[in-house]
Tab-separated table of C-alpha atoms and ligand atoms in Angstrom:
chain	number	residue	atom	x	y	z
K	1	MET	CA	216.194	104.340	82.924
K	2	SER	CA	218.676	104.745	80.113
K	3	ALA	CA	221.895	102.785	79.836
K	4	VAL	CA	225.141	104.170	81.198
K	5	LEU	CA	227.558	103.411	78.411
K	6	GLY	CA	230.847	101.806	79.256
K	7	HIS	CA	229.908	100.533	82.708
K	8	ASP	CA	227.498	97.679	81.966
K	9	ALA	CA	229.582	95.074	83.770
K	10	VAL	CA	229.604	97.086	86.987
K	11	ARG	CA	225.884	97.702	86.808
K	12	GLN	CA	225.313	93.991	86.238
K	13	ARG	CA	227.442	93.167	89.251
K	14	PHE	CA	225.362	95.547	91.376
K	15	ILE	CA	222.055	94.135	90.135
K	16	GLU	CA	223.179	90.563	90.680
K	17	ALA	CA	224.145	91.311	94.282
K	18	LEU	CA	220.805	93.085	94.731
K	19	GLY	CA	218.945	90.060	93.358
K	20	LEU	CA	220.810	87.732	95.695
K	21	GLY	CA	220.053	89.983	98.675
K	22	ARG	CA	223.802	90.428	99.172
K	23	LEU	CA	224.293	94.038	98.245
K	24	HIS	CA	227.171	95.697	100.078
K	25	HIS	CA	225.854	98.723	101.979
K	26	ALA	CA	228.576	101.115	100.793
K	27	TRP	CA	230.043	101.240	97.307
K	28	LEU	CA	233.019	103.391	96.441
K	29	LEU	CA	233.083	104.005	92.688
K	30	HIS	CA	236.478	105.312	91.659
K	31	GLY	CA	238.213	106.156	88.406
K	32	ALA	CA	239.391	109.014	86.191
K	33	SER	CA	237.397	112.225	85.802
K	34	GLY	CA	234.767	112.538	83.102
K	35	ILE	CA	234.012	108.837	82.615
K	36	GLY	CA	230.462	108.870	84.004
K	37	LYS	CA	230.993	107.745	87.605
K	38	ARG	CA	228.247	109.924	88.990
K	39	MET	CA	225.885	109.060	86.157
K	40	LEU	CA	226.416	105.393	86.972
K	41	ALA	CA	225.889	106.005	90.714
K	42	HIS	CA	222.627	107.735	89.884
K	43	ALA	CA	221.540	104.775	87.753
K	44	LEU	CA	222.430	102.344	90.553
K	45	ALA	CA	220.348	104.391	92.996
K	46	ALA	CA	217.425	104.106	90.583
K	47	ASP	CA	217.982	100.351	90.253
K	48	TYR	CA	217.965	100.006	94.022
K	49	LEU	CA	214.791	102.019	94.560
K	50	CYS	CA	212.801	100.807	91.513
K	51	GLU	CA	209.503	99.250	92.606
K	52	ARG	CA	210.089	96.225	90.407
K	53	ASN	CA	213.238	95.436	92.358
K	54	ARG	CA	211.717	95.575	95.815
K	55	ASP	CA	211.361	91.822	96.182
K	56	ASN	CA	214.983	91.368	95.043
K	57	VAL	CA	214.400	88.065	93.283
K	58	GLN	CA	213.882	89.354	89.742
K	59	ALA	CA	216.233	92.297	90.093
K	60	GLY	CA	216.978	94.106	86.866
K	61	VAL	CA	217.795	97.524	85.456
K	62	ALA	CA	215.413	100.204	86.795
K	63	CYS	CA	212.185	100.140	84.780
K	64	GLY	CA	212.028	103.902	84.219
K	65	GLU	CA	208.233	103.844	84.484
K	66	CYS	CA	207.233	103.182	88.085
K	67	HIS	CA	206.484	105.928	90.598
K	68	SER	CA	209.934	105.566	92.156
K	69	CYS	CA	211.775	105.773	88.820
K	70	ARG	CA	209.771	108.835	87.820
K	71	MET	CA	210.595	110.583	91.096
K	72	ILE	CA	214.285	109.756	90.724
K	73	ALA	CA	214.273	111.188	87.214
K	74	ALA	CA	212.525	114.326	88.461
K	75	GLY	CA	215.010	114.707	91.313
K	76	SER	CA	212.244	114.502	93.902
K	77	HIS	CA	212.541	111.017	95.399
K	78	PRO	CA	212.100	111.323	99.182
K	79	ASP	CA	214.353	108.314	99.822
K	80	PHE	CA	217.248	109.584	97.731
K	81	LEU	CA	219.780	112.080	99.050
K	82	LEU	CA	222.511	113.698	96.968
K	83	LEU	CA	225.367	114.991	99.068
K	84	GLU	CA	227.634	117.580	97.476
K	85	ARG	CA	229.730	120.521	98.530
K	86	GLU	CA	227.521	123.400	99.578
K	87	TRP	CA	227.406	126.847	98.027
K	88	ASN	CA	228.873	129.477	100.289
K	89	GLU	CA	226.971	132.773	100.065
K	90	LYS	CA	229.825	134.720	101.658
K	91	THR	CA	232.617	133.613	99.345
K	92	LYS	CA	230.322	133.077	96.321
K	93	LYS	CA	232.061	129.762	95.788
K	94	LEU	CA	231.456	126.123	96.595
K	95	ASN	CA	232.819	125.164	99.999
K	96	ARG	CA	236.209	123.513	99.803
K	97	ASP	CA	235.054	120.413	101.696
K	98	VAL	CA	232.110	118.189	102.391
K	99	ASN	CA	231.756	118.880	106.122
K	100	ILE	CA	230.770	116.963	109.216
K	101	GLU	CA	227.300	118.521	109.514
K	102	GLN	CA	226.486	117.272	106.037
K	103	VAL	CA	227.639	113.761	106.857
K	104	ARG	CA	225.663	113.760	110.112
K	105	GLY	CA	222.608	114.928	108.209
K	106	MET	CA	223.073	112.119	105.708
K	107	LEU	CA	223.443	109.474	108.428
K	108	GLY	CA	220.283	110.828	110.056
K	109	PHE	CA	218.481	110.514	106.735
K	110	LEU	CA	219.695	106.943	106.269
K	111	SER	CA	218.565	105.954	109.775
K	112	LEU	CA	214.961	107.012	109.144
K	113	SER	CA	212.550	104.559	107.623
K	114	GLY	CA	212.005	105.222	103.940
K	115	ALA	CA	208.907	107.046	102.719
K	116	GLU	CA	208.235	104.776	99.730
K	117	SER	CA	209.805	101.534	100.940
K	118	ALA	CA	212.343	100.355	103.511
K	119	ARG	CA	215.135	101.503	101.220
K	120	ARG	CA	217.106	104.758	101.269
K	121	VAL	CA	220.120	105.791	99.203
K	122	ALA	CA	222.687	108.514	99.708
K	123	LEU	CA	224.960	109.472	96.827
K	124	ILE	CA	228.135	111.295	97.837
K	125	GLY	CA	229.204	112.985	94.628
K	126	GLU	CA	232.679	114.057	95.732
K	127	ALA	CA	233.693	111.613	98.440
K	128	GLY	CA	237.300	112.753	98.038
K	129	ARG	CA	236.242	116.165	99.343
K	130	MET	CA	235.216	114.906	102.777
K	131	ASN	CA	237.437	116.559	105.360
K	132	ALA	CA	238.957	114.509	108.190
K	133	GLN	CA	236.091	115.216	110.600
K	134	ALA	CA	233.493	114.316	108.003
K	135	ALA	CA	235.306	111.090	107.135
K	136	ASN	CA	235.459	110.249	110.823
K	137	ALA	CA	231.741	110.784	111.187
K	138	MET	CA	231.228	108.511	108.167
K	139	LEU	CA	232.788	105.593	110.011
K	140	LYS	CA	229.802	105.125	112.275
K	141	GLY	CA	227.473	104.817	109.308
K	142	LEU	CA	229.845	102.426	107.585
K	143	GLU	CA	230.296	100.212	110.624
K	144	GLU	CA	226.672	100.080	111.719
K	145	PRO	CA	224.627	100.628	108.568
K	146	SER	CA	220.897	101.156	109.055
K	147	ALA	CA	218.804	98.359	107.574
K	148	GLY	CA	217.803	99.109	103.998
K	149	SER	CA	220.307	101.938	103.595
K	150	LEU	CA	222.795	102.199	100.758
K	151	MET	CA	225.697	104.614	100.322
K	152	LEU	CA	227.148	105.262	96.895
K	153	MET	CA	230.373	107.215	97.001
K	154	VAL	CA	232.193	108.601	94.004
K	155	CYS	CA	235.815	109.719	93.839
K	156	GLU	CA	238.700	109.895	91.390
K	157	ASP	CA	241.434	108.448	93.547
K	158	ALA	CA	240.417	105.778	96.047
K	159	LEU	CA	243.902	105.786	97.549
K	160	ALA	CA	243.455	109.418	98.534
K	161	MET	CA	240.492	108.453	100.732
K	162	PRO	CA	241.178	107.708	104.408
K	163	ALA	CA	242.043	104.019	104.757
K	164	THR	CA	239.448	103.687	107.527
K	165	VAL	CA	236.675	104.675	105.100
K	166	ARG	CA	238.080	102.827	102.107
K	167	SER	CA	238.435	99.536	103.949
K	168	ARG	CA	234.759	99.529	104.896
K	169	CYS	CA	233.512	100.056	101.349
K	170	LEU	CA	233.203	97.821	98.371
K	171	LEU	CA	235.727	99.304	95.968
K	172	GLN	CA	234.653	99.372	92.363
K	173	PHE	CA	237.074	100.718	89.780
K	174	LEU	CA	235.553	102.253	86.645
K	175	SER	CA	237.656	102.249	83.474
K	176	PRO	CA	237.802	104.923	80.810
K	177	LEU	CA	235.468	104.135	77.895
K	178	ASN	CA	236.515	102.088	74.882
K	179	GLN	CA	236.378	103.551	71.365
K	180	ASP	CA	232.951	102.181	70.436
K	181	ASP	CA	231.311	103.496	73.581
K	182	MET	CA	233.117	106.814	73.105
K	183	GLN	CA	231.618	107.278	69.638
K	184	SER	CA	228.109	106.677	70.994
K	185	VAL	CA	228.562	108.845	74.054
K	186	LEU	CA	230.080	111.752	72.124
K	187	GLY	CA	227.288	111.543	69.539
K	188	GLY	CA	224.757	111.525	72.385
K	189	MET	CA	226.453	114.602	73.882
K	190	GLN	CA	225.559	116.510	70.688
K	191	ILE	CA	229.169	117.032	69.663
K	192	PRO	CA	229.146	118.037	65.963
K	193	GLY	CA	229.791	115.113	63.604
K	194	ASP	CA	232.929	116.610	62.043
K	195	ALA	CA	234.465	117.041	65.502
K	196	ILE	CA	233.671	113.614	66.971
K	197	ALA	CA	236.874	111.868	65.897
K	198	PHE	CA	238.979	114.729	67.203
K	199	ALA	CA	236.935	114.934	70.421
K	200	ALA	CA	237.472	111.204	70.951
K	201	GLN	CA	241.213	111.714	70.568
K	202	LEU	CA	241.234	114.568	73.111
K	203	ALA	CA	238.929	112.819	75.562
K	204	ASP	CA	241.016	109.655	75.712
K	205	GLY	CA	238.171	107.564	77.120
K	206	GLN	CA	236.891	110.346	79.415
K	207	PRO	CA	233.977	111.972	77.548
K	208	GLY	CA	233.309	114.465	80.348
K	209	ARG	CA	236.588	116.196	79.504
K	210	VAL	CA	235.261	117.366	76.136
K	211	ALA	CA	231.724	118.259	77.214
K	212	ALA	CA	232.336	121.880	76.136
K	213	MET	CA	232.664	120.715	72.509
K	214	ALA	CA	228.901	120.188	72.373
K	215	ASP	CA	228.919	123.916	71.619
K	216	PRO	CA	229.570	124.035	67.841
K	217	ALA	CA	231.552	127.268	68.200
K	218	VAL	CA	233.932	125.628	70.678
K	219	ALA	CA	234.290	122.509	68.512
K	220	ALA	CA	235.006	124.586	65.394
K	221	ALA	CA	237.556	126.767	67.179
K	222	LEU	CA	239.430	123.738	68.519
K	223	LEU	CA	239.457	122.088	65.091
K	224	ALA	CA	240.887	125.306	63.632
K	225	TRP	CA	243.520	125.403	66.402
K	226	HIS	CA	244.459	121.822	65.602
K	227	ASP	CA	244.742	122.597	61.863
K	228	LEU	CA	246.871	125.606	62.589
K	229	LEU	CA	249.278	123.400	64.553
K	230	ALA	CA	249.480	120.638	61.935
K	231	GLU	CA	253.265	121.243	61.711
K	232	PRO	CA	253.921	122.413	65.245
K	233	SER	CA	257.581	123.318	64.719
K	234	VAL	CA	256.762	125.779	61.937
K	235	PHE	CA	253.227	126.961	62.710
K	236	ASP	CA	252.341	130.462	61.523
K	237	ILE	CA	252.903	132.797	64.436
K	238	GLY	CA	250.608	135.522	63.078
K	239	ARG	CA	247.702	133.101	62.676
K	240	ALA	CA	248.328	131.633	66.108
K	241	GLN	CA	248.303	135.092	67.639
K	242	LEU	CA	245.015	135.870	65.900
K	243	TRP	CA	243.440	132.605	67.014
K	244	ILE	CA	244.557	133.166	70.597
K	245	SER	CA	243.296	136.735	70.827
K	246	LYS	CA	239.957	135.693	69.353
K	247	HIS	CA	239.340	132.496	71.323
K	248	VAL	CA	241.406	132.285	74.480
K	249	GLN	CA	238.686	133.786	76.679
K	250	LYS	CA	235.927	131.485	75.455
K	251	ILE	CA	237.547	128.100	74.939
K	252	PRO	CA	238.287	125.933	78.004
K	253	HIS	CA	242.010	126.264	78.652
K	254	ASP	CA	242.591	122.591	79.306
K	255	LEU	CA	241.190	121.783	75.847
K	256	ILE	CA	243.446	124.392	74.223
K	257	VAL	CA	246.413	122.687	75.887
K	258	GLU	CA	245.232	119.162	75.052
K	259	THR	CA	244.937	120.194	71.410
K	260	VAL	CA	248.554	121.347	71.416
K	261	PHE	CA	249.632	118.051	72.941
K	262	ALA	CA	247.661	116.133	70.314
K	263	ALA	CA	249.509	118.130	67.636
K	264	ILE	CA	253.001	117.511	68.997
K	265	ARG	CA	252.527	113.824	69.826
K	266	PRO	CA	253.409	112.692	66.250
K	267	VAL	CA	256.600	114.767	66.369
K	268	LEU	CA	257.640	113.196	69.651
K	269	LEU	CA	256.925	109.738	68.252
K	270	ARG	CA	258.982	110.429	65.127
K	271	ASN	CA	261.914	111.424	67.331
K	272	ARG	CA	261.626	108.762	69.949
K	273	GLY	CA	264.954	107.128	69.000
K	274	ASP	CA	266.865	110.402	69.288
K	275	MET	CA	266.782	112.444	72.463
K	276	THR	CA	268.398	115.539	70.930
K	277	GLY	CA	266.512	118.598	72.096
K	278	MET	CA	264.045	116.535	74.092
K	279	ASP	CA	264.793	118.306	77.389
K	280	ALA	CA	263.825	121.707	76.019
K	281	VAL	CA	260.622	120.303	74.493
K	282	LEU	CA	259.607	118.590	77.716
K	283	ASP	CA	260.270	121.783	79.606
K	284	ALA	CA	258.005	123.726	77.242
K	285	VAL	CA	255.361	121.003	77.533
K	286	ARG	CA	255.496	121.196	81.320
K	287	GLN	CA	255.056	124.987	81.233
K	288	LEU	CA	252.059	124.628	78.976
K	289	ALA	CA	250.545	121.843	81.076
K	290	VAL	CA	250.431	124.031	84.183
K	291	TRP	CA	249.472	127.190	82.312
K	292	PRO	CA	245.702	126.900	83.054
K	293	GLN	CA	246.344	126.640	86.819
K	294	GLU	CA	249.032	129.334	86.732
K	295	LEU	CA	246.594	131.756	85.104
K	296	VAL	CA	244.267	131.396	88.059
K	297	ARG	CA	246.923	131.181	90.736
K	298	ARG	CA	248.911	134.206	89.589
K	299	THR	CA	246.059	136.067	87.804
K	300	LEU	CA	248.055	136.253	84.557
K	301	ARG	CA	246.700	137.530	81.251
K	302	PRO	CA	245.778	134.483	79.160
K	303	ALA	CA	246.572	135.681	75.622
K	304	PRO	CA	250.188	136.876	76.008
K	305	THR	CA	251.153	134.026	78.330
K	306	LEU	CA	249.751	131.367	76.012
K	307	LEU	CA	251.491	132.918	73.022
K	308	ALA	CA	254.779	132.986	74.948
K	309	HIS	CA	254.455	129.297	75.817
K	310	MET	CA	253.585	128.438	72.212
K	311	LEU	CA	256.640	130.314	70.917
K	312	ALA	CA	258.873	128.554	73.437
K	313	LEU	CA	257.459	125.208	72.349
K	314	ARG	CA	257.901	126.015	68.656
K	315	LEU	CA	261.495	127.037	69.240
K	316	ALA	CA	262.233	123.882	71.243
K	317	LEU	CA	260.619	121.628	68.610
K	318	ARG	CA	262.814	123.120	65.884
K	319	GLU	CA	265.877	121.749	67.627
K	320	MET	CA	264.588	118.200	67.216
K	321	PRO	CA	266.131	116.325	64.261
K	322	LEU	CA	262.847	115.070	62.791
K	323	ALA	CA	260.600	118.026	63.626
A	1	ZN	ZN1	211.033	101.503	88.272
């Protein structure tokens, strides 16, 4: 089982508790998006089920070679259940919530005796998506856990979970990755070498946010966008318009916006002692920040709306003394 970069300390804590026979039956892993929470949960499930760890005493990182580890890697372990939102054939979308039937099914699974050993694990990939009924049904499993069962829950904001659920879990916060781990993770994600430094800047410790940059065309387009905005108060409108019409459909909108923010950050820092014009800039920034959601919500056309926001931002920046 490969390492999960950036979360060694948490994994060590889990393995130590496992070795001491004092593993909490429900872990809630929480932290920002794109930092590898689910990847870690998957690794912990493998650690828990690995044949070498069955006697607890010599617990260590999953061996990656035993029958159990191979089944986990192949996604076919009979004692491992992944609970996620279900695909709805009618709406052609994922269901909005994790529902009560799913939770009941999971608790049923955890109450059975395991096929390979006495251990079973359920991983709830989007615990924050449990609706009130589902969370209520969870309580029974949290209060009276079946012997040998383990629940690993993942969410971004632990405080958004019902207090009744949260208080019965072991809360484990996961931090964004540090710079060294980021370099390794981004390299491992196949992000082109010339884009890694820029990707690290955009990702801000959350490598999952820049996953799309593993596509060289996306990475190159974002680098070009960043170059184009090197002087954001005087960028070339014609070139910006060209870039937008060529790329806006294919490049993830949040990365387009993040690139703009990366470009204007130095200007804001230069002006931090002087608030002249700051209101107008912040207003333009706010408009741009919600642009990706507005596109979907109001079914706007991406190219003209992005260009309009960029022109508003450019105009606002020009009013700043040190732009
Ligand atoms: Zn193993």
